PDB file of N, CA and C in Angstrom:
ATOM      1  N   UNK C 278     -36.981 -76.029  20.480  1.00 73.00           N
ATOM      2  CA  UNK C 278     -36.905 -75.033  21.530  1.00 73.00           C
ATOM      3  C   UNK C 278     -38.248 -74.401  21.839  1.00 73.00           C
ATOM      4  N   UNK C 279     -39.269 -74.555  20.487  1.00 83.00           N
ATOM      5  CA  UNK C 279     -40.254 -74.155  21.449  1.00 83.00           C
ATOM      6  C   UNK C 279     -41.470 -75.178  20.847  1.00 83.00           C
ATOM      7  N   UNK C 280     -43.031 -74.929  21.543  1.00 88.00           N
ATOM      8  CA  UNK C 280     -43.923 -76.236  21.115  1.00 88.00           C
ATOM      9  C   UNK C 280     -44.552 -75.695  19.678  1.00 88.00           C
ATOM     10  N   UNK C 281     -44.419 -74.326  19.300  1.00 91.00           N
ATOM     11  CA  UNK C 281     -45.178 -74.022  17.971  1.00 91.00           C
ATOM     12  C   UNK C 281     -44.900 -72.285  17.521  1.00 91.00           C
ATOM     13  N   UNK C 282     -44.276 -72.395  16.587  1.00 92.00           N
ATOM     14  CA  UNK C 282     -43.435 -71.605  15.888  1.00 92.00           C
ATOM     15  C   UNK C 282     -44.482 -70.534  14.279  1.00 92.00           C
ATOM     16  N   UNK C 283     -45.223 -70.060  14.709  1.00 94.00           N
ATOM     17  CA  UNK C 283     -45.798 -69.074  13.461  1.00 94.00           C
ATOM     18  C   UNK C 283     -44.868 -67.807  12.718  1.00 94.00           C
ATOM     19  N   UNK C 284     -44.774 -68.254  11.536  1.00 93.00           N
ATOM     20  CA  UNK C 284     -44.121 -67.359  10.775  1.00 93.00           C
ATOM     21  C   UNK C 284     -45.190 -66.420   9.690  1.00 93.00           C
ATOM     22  N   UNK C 285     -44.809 -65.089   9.899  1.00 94.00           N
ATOM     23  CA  UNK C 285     -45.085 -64.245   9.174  1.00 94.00           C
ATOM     24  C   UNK C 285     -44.050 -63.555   8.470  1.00 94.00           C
ATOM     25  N   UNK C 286     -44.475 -63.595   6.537  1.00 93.00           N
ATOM     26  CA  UNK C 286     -43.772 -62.844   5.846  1.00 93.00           C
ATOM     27  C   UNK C 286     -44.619 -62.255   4.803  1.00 93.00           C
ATOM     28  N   UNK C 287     -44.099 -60.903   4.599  1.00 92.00           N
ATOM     29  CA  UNK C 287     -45.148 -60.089   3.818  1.00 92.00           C
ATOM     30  C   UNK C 287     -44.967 -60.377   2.508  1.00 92.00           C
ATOM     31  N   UNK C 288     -43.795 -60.651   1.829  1.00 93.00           N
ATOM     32  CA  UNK C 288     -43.389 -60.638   0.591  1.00 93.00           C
ATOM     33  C   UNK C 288     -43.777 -61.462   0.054  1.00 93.00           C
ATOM     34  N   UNK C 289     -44.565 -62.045  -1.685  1.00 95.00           N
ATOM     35  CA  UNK C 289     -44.471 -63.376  -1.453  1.00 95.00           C
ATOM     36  C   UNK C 289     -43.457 -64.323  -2.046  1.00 95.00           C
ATOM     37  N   UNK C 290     -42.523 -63.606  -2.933  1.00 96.00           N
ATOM     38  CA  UNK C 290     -41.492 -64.329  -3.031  1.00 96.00           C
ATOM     39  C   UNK C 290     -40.415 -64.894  -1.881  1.00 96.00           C
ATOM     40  N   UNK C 291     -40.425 -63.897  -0.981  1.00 94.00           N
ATOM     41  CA  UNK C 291     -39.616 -64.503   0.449  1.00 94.00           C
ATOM     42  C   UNK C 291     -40.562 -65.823   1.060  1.00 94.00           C
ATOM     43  N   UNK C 292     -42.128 -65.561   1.048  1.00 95.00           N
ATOM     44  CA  UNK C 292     -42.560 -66.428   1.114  1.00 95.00           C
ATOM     45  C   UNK C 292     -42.561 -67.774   0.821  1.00 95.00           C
ATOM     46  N   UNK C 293     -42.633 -67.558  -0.707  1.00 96.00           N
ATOM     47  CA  UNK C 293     -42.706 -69.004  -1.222  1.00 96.00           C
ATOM     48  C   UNK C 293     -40.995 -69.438  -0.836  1.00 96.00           C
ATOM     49  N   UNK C 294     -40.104 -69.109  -0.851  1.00 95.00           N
ATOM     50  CA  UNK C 294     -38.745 -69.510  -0.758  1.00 95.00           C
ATOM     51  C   UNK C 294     -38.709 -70.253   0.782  1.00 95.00           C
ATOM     52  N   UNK C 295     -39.110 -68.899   1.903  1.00 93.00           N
ATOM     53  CA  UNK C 295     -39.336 -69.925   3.011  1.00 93.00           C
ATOM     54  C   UNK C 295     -40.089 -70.897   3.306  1.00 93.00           C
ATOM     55  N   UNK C 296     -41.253 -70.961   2.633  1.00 93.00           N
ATOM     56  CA  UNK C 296     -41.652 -72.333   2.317  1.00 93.00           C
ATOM     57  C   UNK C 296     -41.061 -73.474   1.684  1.00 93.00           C
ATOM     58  N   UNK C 297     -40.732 -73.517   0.672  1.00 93.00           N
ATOM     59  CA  UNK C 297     -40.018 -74.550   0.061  1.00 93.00           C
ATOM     60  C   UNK C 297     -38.758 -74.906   1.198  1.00 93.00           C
ATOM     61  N   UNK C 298     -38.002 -73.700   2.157  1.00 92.00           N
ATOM     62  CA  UNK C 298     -36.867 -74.492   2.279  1.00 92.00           C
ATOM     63  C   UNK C 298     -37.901 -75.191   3.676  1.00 92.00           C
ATOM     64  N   UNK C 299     -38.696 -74.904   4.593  1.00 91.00           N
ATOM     65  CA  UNK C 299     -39.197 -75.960   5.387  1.00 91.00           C
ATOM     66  C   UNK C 299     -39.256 -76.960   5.238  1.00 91.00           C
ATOM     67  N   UNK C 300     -40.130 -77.113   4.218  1.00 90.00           N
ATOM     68  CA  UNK C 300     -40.797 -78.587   3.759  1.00 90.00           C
ATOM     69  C   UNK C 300     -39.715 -79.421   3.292  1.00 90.00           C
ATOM     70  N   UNK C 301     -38.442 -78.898   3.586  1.00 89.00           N
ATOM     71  CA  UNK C 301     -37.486 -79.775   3.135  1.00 89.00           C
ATOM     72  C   UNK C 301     -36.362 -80.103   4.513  1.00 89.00           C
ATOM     73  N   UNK C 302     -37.288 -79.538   5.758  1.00 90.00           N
ATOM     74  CA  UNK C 302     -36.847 -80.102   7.162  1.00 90.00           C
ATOM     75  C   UNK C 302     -37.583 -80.948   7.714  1.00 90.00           C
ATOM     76  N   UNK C 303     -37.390 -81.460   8.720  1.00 87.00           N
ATOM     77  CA  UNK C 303     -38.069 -82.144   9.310  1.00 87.00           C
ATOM     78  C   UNK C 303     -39.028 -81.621  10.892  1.00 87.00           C
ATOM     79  N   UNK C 304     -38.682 -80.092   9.996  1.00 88.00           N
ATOM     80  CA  UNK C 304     -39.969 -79.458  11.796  1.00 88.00           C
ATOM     81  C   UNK C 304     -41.416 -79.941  10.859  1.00 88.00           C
ATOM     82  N   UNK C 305     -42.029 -79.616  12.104  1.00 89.00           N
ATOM     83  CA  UNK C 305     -43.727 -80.076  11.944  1.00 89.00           C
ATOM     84  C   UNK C 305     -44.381 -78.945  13.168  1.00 89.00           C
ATOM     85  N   UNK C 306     -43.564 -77.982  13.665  1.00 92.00           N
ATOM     86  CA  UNK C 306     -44.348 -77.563  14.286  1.00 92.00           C
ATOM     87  C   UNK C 306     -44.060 -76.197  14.036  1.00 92.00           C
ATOM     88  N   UNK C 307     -43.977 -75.768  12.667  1.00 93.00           N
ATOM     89  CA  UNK C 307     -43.745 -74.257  11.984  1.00 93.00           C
ATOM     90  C   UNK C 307     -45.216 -74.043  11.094  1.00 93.00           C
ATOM     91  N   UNK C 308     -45.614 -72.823  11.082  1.00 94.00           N
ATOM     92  CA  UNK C 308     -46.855 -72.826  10.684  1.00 94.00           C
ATOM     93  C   UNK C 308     -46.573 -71.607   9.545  1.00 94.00           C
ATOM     94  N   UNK C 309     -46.519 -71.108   8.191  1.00 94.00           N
ATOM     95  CA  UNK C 309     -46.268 -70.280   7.786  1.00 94.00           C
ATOM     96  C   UNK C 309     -47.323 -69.216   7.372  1.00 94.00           C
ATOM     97  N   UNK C 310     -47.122 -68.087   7.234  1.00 95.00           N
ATOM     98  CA  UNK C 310     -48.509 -67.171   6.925  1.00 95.00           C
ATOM     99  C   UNK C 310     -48.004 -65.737   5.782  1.00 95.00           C
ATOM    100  N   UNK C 311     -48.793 -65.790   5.108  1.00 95.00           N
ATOM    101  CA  UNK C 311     -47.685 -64.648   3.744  1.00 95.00           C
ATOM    102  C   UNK C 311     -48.993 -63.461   4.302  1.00 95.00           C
ATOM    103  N   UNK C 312     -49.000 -62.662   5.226  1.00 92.00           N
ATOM    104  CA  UNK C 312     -49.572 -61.884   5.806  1.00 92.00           C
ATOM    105  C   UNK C 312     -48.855 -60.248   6.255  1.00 92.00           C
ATOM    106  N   UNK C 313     -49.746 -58.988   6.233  1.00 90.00           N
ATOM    107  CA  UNK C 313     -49.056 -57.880   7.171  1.00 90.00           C
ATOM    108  C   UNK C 313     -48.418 -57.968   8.023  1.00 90.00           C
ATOM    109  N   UNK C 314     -47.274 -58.098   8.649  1.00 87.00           N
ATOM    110  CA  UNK C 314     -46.490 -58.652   9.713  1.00 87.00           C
ATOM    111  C   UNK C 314     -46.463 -57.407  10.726  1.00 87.00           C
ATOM    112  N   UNK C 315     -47.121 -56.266  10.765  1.00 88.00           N
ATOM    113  CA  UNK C 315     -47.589 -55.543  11.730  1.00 88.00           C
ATOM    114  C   UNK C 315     -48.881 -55.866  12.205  1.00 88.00           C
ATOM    115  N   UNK C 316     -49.635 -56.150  11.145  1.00 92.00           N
ATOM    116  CA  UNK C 316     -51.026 -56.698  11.758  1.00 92.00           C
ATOM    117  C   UNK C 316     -50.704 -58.122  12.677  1.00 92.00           C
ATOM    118  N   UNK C 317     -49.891 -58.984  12.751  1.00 92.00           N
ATOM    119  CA  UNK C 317     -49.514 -60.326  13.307  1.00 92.00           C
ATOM    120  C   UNK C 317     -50.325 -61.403  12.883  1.00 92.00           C
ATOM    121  N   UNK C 318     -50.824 -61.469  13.636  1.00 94.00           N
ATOM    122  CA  UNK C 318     -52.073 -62.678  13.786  1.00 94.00           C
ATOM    123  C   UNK C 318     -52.821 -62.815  14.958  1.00 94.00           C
ATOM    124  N   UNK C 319     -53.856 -62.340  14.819  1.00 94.00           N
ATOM    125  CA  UNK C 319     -54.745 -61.967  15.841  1.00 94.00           C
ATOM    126  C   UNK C 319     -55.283 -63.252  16.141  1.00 94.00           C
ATOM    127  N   UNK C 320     -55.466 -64.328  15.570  1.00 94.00           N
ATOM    128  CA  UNK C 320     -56.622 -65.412  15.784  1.00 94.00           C
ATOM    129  C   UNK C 320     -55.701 -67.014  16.170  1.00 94.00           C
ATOM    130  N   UNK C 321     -54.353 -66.307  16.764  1.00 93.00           N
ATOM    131  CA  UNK C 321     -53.211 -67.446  16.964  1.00 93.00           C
ATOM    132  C   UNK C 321     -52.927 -67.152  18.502  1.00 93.00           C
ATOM    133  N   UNK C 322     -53.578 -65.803  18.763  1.00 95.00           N
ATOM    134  CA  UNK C 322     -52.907 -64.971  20.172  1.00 95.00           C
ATOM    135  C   UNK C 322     -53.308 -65.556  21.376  1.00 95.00           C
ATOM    136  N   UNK C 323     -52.786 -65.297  22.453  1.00 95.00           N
ATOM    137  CA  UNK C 323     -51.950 -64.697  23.112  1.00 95.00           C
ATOM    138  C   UNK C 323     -50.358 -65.293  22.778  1.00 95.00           C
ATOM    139  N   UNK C 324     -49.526 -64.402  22.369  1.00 94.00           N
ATOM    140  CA  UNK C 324     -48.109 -65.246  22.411  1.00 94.00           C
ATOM    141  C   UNK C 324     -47.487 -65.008  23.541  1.00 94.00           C
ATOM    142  N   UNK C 325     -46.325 -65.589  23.665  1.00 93.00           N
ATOM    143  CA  UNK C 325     -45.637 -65.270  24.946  1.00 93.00           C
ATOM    144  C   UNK C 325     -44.496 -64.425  24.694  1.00 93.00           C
ATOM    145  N   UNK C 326     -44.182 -64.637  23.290  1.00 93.00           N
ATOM    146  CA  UNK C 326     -43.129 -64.055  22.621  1.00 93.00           C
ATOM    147  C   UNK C 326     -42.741 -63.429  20.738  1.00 93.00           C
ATOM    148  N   UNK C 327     -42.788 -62.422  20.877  1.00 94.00           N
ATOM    149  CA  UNK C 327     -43.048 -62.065  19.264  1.00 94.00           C
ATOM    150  C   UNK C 327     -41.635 -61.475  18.951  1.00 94.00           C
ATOM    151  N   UNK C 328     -40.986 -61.707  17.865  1.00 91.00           N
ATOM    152  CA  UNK C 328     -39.596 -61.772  17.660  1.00 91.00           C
ATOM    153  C   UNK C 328     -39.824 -61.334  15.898  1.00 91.00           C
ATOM    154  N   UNK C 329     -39.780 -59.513  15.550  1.00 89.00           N
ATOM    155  CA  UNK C 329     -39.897 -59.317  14.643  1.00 89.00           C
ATOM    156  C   UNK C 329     -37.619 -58.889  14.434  1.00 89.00           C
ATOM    157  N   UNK C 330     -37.771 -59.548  12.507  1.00 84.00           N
ATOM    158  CA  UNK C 330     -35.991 -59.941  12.476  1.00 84.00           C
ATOM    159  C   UNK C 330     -36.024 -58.558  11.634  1.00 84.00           C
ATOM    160  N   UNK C 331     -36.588 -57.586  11.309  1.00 81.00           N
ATOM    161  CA  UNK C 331     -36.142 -56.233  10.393  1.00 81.00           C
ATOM    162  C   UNK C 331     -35.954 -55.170  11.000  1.00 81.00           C
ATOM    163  N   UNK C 332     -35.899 -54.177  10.350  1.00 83.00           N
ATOM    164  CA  UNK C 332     -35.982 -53.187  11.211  1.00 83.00           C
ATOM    165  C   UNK C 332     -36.979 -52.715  10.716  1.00 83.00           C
ATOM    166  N   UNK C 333     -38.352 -52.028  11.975  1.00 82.00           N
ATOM    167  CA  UNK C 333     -39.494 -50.974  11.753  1.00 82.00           C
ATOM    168  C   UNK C 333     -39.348 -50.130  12.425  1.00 82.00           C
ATOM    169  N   UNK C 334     -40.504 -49.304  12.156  1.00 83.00           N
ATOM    170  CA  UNK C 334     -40.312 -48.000  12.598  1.00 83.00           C
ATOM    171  C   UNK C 334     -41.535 -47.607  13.653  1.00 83.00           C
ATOM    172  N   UNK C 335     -42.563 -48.281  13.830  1.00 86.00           N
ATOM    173  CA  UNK C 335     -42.979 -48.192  15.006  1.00 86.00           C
ATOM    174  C   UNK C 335     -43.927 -50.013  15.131  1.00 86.00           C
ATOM    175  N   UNK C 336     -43.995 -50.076  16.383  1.00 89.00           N
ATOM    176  CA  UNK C 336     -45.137 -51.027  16.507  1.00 89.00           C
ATOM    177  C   UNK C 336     -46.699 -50.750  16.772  1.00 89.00           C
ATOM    178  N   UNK C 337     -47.517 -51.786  16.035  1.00 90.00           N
ATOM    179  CA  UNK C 337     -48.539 -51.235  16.262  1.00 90.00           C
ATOM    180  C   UNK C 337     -49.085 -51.440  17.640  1.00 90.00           C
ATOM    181  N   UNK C 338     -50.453 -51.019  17.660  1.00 93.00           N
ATOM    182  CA  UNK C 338     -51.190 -51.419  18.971  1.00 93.00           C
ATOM    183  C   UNK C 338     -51.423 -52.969  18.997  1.00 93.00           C
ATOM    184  N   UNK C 339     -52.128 -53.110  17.770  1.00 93.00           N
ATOM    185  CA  UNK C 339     -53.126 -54.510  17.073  1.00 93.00           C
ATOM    186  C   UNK C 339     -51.585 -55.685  17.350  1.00 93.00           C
ATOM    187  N   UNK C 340     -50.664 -55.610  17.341  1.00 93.00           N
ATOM    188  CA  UNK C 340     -49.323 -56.197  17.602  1.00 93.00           C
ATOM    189  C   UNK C 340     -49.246 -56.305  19.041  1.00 93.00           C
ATOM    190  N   UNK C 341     -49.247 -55.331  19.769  1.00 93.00           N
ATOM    191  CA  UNK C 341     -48.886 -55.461  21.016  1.00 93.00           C
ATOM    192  C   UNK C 341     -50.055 -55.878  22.160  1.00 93.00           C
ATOM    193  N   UNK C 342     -51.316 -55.913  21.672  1.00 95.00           N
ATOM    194  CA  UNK C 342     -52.500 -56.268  22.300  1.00 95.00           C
ATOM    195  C   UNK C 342     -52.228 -58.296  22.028  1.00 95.00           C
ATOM    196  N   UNK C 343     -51.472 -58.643  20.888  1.00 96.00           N
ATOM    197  CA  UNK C 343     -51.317 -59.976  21.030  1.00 96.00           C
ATOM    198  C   UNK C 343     -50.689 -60.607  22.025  1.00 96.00           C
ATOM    199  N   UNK C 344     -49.793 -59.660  23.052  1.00 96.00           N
ATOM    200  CA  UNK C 344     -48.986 -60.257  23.993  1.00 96.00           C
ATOM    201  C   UNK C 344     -49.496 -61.017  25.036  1.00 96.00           C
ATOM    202  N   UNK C 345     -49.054 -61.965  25.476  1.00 95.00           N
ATOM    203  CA  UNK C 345     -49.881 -62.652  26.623  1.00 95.00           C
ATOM    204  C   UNK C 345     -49.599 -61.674  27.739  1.00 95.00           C
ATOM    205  N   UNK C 346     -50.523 -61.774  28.749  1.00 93.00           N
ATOM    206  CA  UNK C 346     -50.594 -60.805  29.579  1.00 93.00           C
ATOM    207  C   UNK C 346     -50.011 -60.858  30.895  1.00 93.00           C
ATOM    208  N   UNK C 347     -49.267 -61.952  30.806  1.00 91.00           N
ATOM    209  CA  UNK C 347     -48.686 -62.740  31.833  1.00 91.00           C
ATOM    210  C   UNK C 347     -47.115 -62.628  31.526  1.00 91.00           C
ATOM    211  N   UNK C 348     -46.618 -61.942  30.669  1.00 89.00           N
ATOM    212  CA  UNK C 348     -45.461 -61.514  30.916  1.00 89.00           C
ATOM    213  C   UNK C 348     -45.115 -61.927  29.082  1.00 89.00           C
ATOM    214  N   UNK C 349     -46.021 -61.620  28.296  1.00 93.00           N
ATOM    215  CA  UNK C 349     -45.313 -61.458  27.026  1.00 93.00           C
ATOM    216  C   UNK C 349     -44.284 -60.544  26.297  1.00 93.00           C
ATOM    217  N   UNK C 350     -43.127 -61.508  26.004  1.00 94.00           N
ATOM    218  CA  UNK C 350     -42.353 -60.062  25.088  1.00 94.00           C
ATOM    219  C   UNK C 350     -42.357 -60.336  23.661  1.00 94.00           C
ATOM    220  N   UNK C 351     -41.313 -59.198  23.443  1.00 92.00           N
ATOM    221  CA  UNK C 351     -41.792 -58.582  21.627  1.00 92.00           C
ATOM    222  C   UNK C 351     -40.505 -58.036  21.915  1.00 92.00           C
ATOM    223  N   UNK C 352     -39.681 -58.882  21.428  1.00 89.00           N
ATOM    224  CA  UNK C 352     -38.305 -58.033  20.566  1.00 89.00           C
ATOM    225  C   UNK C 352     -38.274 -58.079  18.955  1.00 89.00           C
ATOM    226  N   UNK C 353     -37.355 -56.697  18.837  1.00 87.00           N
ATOM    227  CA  UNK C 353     -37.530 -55.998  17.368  1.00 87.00           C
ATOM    228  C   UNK C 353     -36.205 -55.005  17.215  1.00 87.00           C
ATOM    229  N   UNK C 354     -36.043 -54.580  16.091  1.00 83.00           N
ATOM    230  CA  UNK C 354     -35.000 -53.722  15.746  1.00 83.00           C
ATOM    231  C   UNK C 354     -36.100 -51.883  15.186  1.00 83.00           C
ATOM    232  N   UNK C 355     -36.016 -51.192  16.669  1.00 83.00           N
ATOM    233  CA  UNK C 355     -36.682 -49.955  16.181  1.00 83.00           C
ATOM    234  C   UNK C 355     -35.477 -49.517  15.234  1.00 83.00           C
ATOM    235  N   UNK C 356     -36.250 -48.582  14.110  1.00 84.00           N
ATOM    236  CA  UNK C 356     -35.908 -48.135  12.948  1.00 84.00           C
ATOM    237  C   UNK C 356     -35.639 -46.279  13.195  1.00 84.00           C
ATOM    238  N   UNK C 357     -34.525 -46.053  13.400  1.00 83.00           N
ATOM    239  CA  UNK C 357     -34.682 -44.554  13.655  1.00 83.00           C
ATOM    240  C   UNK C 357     -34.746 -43.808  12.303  1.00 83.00           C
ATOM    241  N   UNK C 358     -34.025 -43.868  11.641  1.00 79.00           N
ATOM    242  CA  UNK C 358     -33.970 -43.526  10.256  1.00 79.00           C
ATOM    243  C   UNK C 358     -33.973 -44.442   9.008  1.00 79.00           C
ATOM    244  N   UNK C 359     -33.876 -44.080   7.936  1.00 77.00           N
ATOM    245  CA  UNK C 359     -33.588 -45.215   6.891  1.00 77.00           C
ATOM    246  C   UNK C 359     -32.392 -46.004   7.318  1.00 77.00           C
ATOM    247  N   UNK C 360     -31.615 -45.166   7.793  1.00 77.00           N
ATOM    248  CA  UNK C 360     -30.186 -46.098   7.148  1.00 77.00           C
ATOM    249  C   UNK C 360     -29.451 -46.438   8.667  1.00 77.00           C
ATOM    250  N   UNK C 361     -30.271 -45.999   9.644  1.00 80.00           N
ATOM    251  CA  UNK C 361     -29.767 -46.476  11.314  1.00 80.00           C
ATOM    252  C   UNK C 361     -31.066 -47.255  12.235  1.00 80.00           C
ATOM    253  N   UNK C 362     -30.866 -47.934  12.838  1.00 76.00           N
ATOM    254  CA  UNK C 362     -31.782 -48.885  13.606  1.00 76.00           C
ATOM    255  C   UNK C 362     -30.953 -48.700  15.459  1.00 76.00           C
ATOM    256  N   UNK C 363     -32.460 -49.406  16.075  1.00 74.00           N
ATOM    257  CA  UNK C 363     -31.418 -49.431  17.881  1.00 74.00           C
ATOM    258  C   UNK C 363     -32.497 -51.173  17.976  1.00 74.00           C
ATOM    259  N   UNK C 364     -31.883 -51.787  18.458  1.00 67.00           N
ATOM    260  CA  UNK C 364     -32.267 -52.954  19.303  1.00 67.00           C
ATOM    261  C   UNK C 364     -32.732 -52.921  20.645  1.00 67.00           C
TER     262      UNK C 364
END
């Protein structure tokens, strides 16, 4: 569904786990990164689309300056409190 797929996860045990289960598919066009996942990835940018799966509590700038400028989005689950989120 799409031509190239970058994953960011901060943890590195979630990390290494989502690694191992890749390498046991047959994509080739997932790129993984055990990185700040507010910082993104500055040196992969412009995306067209940034698709954070948790809930936070704000986004940064350094995040939203990655958007392509041509109509990039960024969906996310804002974090209102600990224990409530809005989509």
């Amino acid at each position: 569904l799409c031509e190239k797929l970058y994953v960011v996860e901060e943890n590195k045990e979630l990390f290494k786990l989502l690694e191992d289960n890749i390498k046991n598919t047959d994509n080739t066009n997932i790129s993984l990164f055990n990185n700040n996942l507010l910082d993104g990835l500055v040196d992969k940018a412009p995306y067209n689309l940034i698709i954070i799966d948790g809930p936070i509590f704000k986004i940064t700038d350094t995040l939203k300056r990655q958007l392509a400028s041509n109509g990039g989005r960024l969906i996310y689950i804002k974090k209102i409190y600990d224990n409530l989120g809005k989509a």
